[in-house]
Coordinates of C-alpha atoms in Angstrom, one line a residue:
X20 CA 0.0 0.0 0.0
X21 CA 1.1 3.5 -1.1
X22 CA 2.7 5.5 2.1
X23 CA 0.5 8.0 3.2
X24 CA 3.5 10.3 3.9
X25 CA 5.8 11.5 1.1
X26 CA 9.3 13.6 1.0
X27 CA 9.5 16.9 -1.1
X28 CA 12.5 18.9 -1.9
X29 CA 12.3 22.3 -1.2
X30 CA 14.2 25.7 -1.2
X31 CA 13.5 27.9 2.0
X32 CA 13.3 32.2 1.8
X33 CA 14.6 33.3 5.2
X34 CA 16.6 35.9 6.5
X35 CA 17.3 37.3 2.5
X36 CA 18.5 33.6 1.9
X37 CA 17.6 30.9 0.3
X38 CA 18.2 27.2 1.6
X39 CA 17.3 23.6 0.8
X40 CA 15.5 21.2 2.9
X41 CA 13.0 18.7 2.6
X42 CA 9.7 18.4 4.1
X43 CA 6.8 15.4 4.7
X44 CA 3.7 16.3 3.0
X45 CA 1.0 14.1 2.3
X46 CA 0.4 12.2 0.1
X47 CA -3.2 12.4 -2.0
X48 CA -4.6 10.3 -4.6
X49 CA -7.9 9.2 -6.6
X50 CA -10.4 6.5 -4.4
X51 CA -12.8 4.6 -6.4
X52 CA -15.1 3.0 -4.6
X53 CA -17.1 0.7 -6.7
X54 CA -20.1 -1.5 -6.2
X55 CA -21.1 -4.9 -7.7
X56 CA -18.9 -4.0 -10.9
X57 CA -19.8 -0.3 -11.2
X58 CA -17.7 3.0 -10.1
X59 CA -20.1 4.6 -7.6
X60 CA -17.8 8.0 -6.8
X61 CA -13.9 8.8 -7.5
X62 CA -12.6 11.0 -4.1
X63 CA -9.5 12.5 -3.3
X64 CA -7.9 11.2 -0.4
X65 CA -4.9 10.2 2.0
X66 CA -3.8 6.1 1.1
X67 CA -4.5 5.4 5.0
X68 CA -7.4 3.6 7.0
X69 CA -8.6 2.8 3.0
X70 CA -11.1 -0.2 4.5
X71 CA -12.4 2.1 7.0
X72 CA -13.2 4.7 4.8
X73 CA -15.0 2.4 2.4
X74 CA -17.3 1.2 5.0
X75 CA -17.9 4.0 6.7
X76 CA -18.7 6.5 3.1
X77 CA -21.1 3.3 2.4
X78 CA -22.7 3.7 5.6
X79 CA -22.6 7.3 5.4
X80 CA -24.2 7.6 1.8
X81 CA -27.1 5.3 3.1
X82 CA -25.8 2.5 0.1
X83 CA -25.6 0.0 3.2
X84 CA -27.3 0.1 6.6
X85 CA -25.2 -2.3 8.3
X86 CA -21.0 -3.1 7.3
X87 CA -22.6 -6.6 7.4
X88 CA -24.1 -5.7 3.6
X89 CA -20.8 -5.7 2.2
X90 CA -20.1 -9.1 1.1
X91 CA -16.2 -8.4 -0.4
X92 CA -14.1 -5.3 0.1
X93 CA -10.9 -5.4 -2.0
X94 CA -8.0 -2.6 -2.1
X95 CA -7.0 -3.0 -6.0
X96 CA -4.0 -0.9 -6.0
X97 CA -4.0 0.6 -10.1
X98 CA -1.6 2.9 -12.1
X99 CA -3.4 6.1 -11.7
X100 CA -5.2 5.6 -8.4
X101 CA -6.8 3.0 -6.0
X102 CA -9.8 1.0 -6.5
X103 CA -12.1 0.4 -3.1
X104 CA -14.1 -2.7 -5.0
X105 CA -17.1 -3.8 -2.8
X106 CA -19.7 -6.2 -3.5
X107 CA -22.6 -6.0 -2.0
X108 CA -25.7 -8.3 -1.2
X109 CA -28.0 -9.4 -4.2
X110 CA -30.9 -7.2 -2.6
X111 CA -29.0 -4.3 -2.8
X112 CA -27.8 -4.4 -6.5
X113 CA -30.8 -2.5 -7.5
X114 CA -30.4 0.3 -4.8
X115 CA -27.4 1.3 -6.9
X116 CA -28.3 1.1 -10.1
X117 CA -30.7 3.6 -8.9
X118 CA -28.6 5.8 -7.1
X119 CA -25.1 5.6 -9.1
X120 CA -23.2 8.6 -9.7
X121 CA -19.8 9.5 -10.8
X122 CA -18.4 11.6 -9.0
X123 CA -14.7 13.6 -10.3
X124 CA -14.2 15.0 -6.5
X125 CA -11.6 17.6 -5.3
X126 CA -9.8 16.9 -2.3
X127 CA -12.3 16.2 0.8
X128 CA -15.4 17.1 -1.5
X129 CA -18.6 15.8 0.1
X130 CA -21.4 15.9 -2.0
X131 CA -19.9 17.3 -5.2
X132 CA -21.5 15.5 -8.1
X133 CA -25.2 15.3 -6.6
X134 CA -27.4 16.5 -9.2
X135 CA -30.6 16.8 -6.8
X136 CA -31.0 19.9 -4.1
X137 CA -32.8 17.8 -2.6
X138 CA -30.5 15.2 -2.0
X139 CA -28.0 17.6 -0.9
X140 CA -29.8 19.0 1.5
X141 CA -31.8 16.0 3.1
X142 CA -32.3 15.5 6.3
X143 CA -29.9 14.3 9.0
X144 CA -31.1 10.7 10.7
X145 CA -32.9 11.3 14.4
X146 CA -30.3 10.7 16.8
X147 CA -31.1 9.0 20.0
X148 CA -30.8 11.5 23.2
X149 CA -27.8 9.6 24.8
X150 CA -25.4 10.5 27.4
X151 CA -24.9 14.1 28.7
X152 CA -21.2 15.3 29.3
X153 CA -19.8 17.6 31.3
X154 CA -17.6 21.1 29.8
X155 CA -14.7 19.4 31.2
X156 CA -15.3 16.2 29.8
X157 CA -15.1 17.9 26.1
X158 CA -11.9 19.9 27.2
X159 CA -10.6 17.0 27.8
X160 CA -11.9 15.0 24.8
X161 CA -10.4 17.8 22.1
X162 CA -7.4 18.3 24.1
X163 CA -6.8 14.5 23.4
X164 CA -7.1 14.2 19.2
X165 CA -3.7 16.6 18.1
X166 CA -1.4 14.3 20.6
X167 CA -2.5 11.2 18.6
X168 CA -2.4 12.6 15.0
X169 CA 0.2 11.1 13.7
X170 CA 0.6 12.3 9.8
X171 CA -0.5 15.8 10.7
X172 CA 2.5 15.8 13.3
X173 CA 4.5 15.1 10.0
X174 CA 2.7 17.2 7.7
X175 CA 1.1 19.7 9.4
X176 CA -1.5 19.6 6.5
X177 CA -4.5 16.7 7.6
X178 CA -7.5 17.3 9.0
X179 CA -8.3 14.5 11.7
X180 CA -11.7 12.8 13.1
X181 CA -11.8 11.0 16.3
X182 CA -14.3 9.2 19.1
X183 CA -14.3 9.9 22.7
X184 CA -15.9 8.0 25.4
X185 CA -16.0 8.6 29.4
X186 CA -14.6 5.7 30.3
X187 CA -12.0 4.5 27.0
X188 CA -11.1 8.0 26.0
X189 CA -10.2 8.4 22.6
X190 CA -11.9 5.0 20.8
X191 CA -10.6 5.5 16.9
X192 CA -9.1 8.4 15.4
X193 CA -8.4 8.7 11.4
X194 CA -6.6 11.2 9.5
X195 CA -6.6 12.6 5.7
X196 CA -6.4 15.3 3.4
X197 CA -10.2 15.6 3.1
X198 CA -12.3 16.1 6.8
X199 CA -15.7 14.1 4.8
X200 CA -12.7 11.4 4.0
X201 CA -11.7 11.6 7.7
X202 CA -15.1 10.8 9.3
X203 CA -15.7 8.2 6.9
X204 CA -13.1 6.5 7.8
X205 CA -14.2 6.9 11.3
X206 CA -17.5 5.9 11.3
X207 CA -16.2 2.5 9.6
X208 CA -13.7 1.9 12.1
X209 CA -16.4 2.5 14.7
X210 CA -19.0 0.2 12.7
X211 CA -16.4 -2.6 12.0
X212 CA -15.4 -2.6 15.7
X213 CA -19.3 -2.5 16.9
X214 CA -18.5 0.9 19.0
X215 CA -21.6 1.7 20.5
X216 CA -21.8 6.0 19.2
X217 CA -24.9 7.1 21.9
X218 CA -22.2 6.9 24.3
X219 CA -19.7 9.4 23.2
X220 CA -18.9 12.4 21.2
X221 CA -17.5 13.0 17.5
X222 CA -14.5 14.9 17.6
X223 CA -13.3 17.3 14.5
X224 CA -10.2 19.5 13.9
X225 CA -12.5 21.2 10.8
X226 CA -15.3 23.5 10.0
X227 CA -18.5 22.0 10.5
X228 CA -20.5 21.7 7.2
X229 CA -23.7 20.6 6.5
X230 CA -22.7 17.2 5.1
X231 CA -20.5 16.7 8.7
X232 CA -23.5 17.0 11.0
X233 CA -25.0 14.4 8.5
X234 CA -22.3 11.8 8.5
X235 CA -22.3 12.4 12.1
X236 CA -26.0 11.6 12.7
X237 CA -25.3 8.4 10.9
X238 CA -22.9 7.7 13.0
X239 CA -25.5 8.1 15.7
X240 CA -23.2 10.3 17.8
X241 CA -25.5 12.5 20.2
X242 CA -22.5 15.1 20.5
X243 CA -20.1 16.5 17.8
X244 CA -17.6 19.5 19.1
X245 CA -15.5 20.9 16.7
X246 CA -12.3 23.7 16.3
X247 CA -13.8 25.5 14.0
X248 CA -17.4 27.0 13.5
X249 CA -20.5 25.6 11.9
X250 CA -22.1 27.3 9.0
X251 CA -25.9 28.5 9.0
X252 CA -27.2 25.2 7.5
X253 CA -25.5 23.0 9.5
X254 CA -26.4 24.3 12.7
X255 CA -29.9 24.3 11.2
X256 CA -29.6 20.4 10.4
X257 CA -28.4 19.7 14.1
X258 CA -31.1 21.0 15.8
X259 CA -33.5 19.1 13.6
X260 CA -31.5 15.9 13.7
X261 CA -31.0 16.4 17.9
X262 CA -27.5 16.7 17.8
X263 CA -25.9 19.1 20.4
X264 CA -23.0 20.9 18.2
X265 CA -20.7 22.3 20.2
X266 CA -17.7 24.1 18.0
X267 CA -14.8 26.7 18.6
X268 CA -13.4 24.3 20.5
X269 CA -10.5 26.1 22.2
X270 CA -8.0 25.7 25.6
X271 CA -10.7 28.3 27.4
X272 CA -13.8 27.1 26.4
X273 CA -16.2 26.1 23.3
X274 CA -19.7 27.5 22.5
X275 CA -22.8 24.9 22.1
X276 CA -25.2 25.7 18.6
X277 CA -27.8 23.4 19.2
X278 CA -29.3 21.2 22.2
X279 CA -27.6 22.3 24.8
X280 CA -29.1 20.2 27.4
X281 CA -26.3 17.5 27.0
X282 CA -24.1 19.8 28.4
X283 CA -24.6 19.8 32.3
X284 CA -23.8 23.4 33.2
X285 CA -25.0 26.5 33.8
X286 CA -25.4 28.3 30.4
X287 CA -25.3 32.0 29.4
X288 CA -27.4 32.4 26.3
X289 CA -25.8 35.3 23.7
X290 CA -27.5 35.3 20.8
X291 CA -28.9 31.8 20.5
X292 CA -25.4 30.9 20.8
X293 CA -24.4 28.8 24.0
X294 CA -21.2 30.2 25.6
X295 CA -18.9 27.6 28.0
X296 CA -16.0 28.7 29.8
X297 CA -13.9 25.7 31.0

């Protein structure tokens, strides 16, 4: 399998000099993933956690409700790329043939090649109310994930998704170029391991889009805190899917978008917007 880290030469401007060096990017190629014969999408992505991500965009997508449905998952390494080829139950077969699309995606793209709004924008799944959690409990939980990301200690360039429970900590983490590719990958690792989500939180070093609160409600996860803010629509999506979105994630503090009674502490409301100070 490819490395997910590569080497680059470079020449460095500093101090009215220039120098060479080398640095460890990563590394980015074309994903296939295929069904029963047919190319269903063609991502960009990190070569890393490649069985995870297959599961979990199949789960995500809604091509599969259960990892169970995939029959076969091979890693076909080809010239140009890398083919995720899945064969799914009989039953299934028709489901995509209805739904196949091909998708020429940019790095991380989530629902580029939809041609339906509506699809787009559906709705999040209902998530089950779940645990609550405590500020310090998610202080603690995003404090965890940049220790434990590996190629982004090398890179400095990969977004990362992770899964926190009270009592195990940080479950699964996965890294790559693309933060939809990143919680794909998590959500298979937590499907193929039987993780059970209402118990923890999703944790995300990105922006929370609208297509990240819905991969998250697939997931199931009741909680999803993030270091960066959510835009209008995905806040909108949480609140109708039940999920308490807590983003800005920082070493003082975080603010809570949606649902805040998860959260067990005493609140001040500004603006509709739930402000925690740790």
């Amino acid at each position: 399998m490819r490395d997910p880290v590569h080497k680059a030469n470079r020449k460095i401007w500093r101090d009215g000099a220039f120098s060479e060096g080398t640095r460890l990017i990563p590394e980015e190629t074309a994903l296939a993933l295929t069904y029963n014969g047919g190319t269903y999408a063609v991502m960009m992505g990190t070569p890393e956690d490649l069985s995870d991500f297959a599961i979990g965009f199949s789960l995500n997508e809604g091509i599969v409700q259960s990892a169970d449905e995939i029959e076969t998952l091979d890693i076909v390494e080809l010239d140009d790329g890398i083919e995720l080829r899945m064969w799914l139950r009989p039953d299934k077969a028709a489901l995509i043939a209805e739904r196949r699309r091909h998708i020429a995606g940019p790095t991380g793209c989530g629902i580029c090649g939809i041609d339906s709004i509506a699809e787009a924008v559906r709705p999040a799944a209902l998530v089950p109310e779940g645990r609550s959690f405590s500020p310090r409990e998610i202080m603690t939980a995003i404090a965890a994930v940049a220790p434990l990301q590996e190629i982004n200690h090398q890179t400095r360039a990969v977004h990362a998704a992770a899964f926190w429970t009270r009592t195990a900590g940080i479950v699964a983490l996965r890294e790559d170029v693309g933060r939809h590719n990143a919680l794909d990958k998590l959500a298979g690792a937590l499907a193929r391991d039987k993780v059970a989500a209402g118990d923890g939180m999703v944790l995300l070093t990105s922006r929370v889009s609208v297509e990240m609160v819905q991969k998250t409600a697939a997931i199931g996860a009741p909680l999803m805190v993030a270091v960066s803010a959510p835009t209008a629509l995905a806040i909108k999506t949480a609140e109708a899917a039940g999920i308490t979105l807590a983003a800005i994630a920082r070493a003082d503090g975080f603010e809570v978008f949606t649902h805040p009674e998860r959260i067990a502490a005493t609140m001040v409301a500004r603006e509709s917007v739930y402000v925690v100070v740790a």
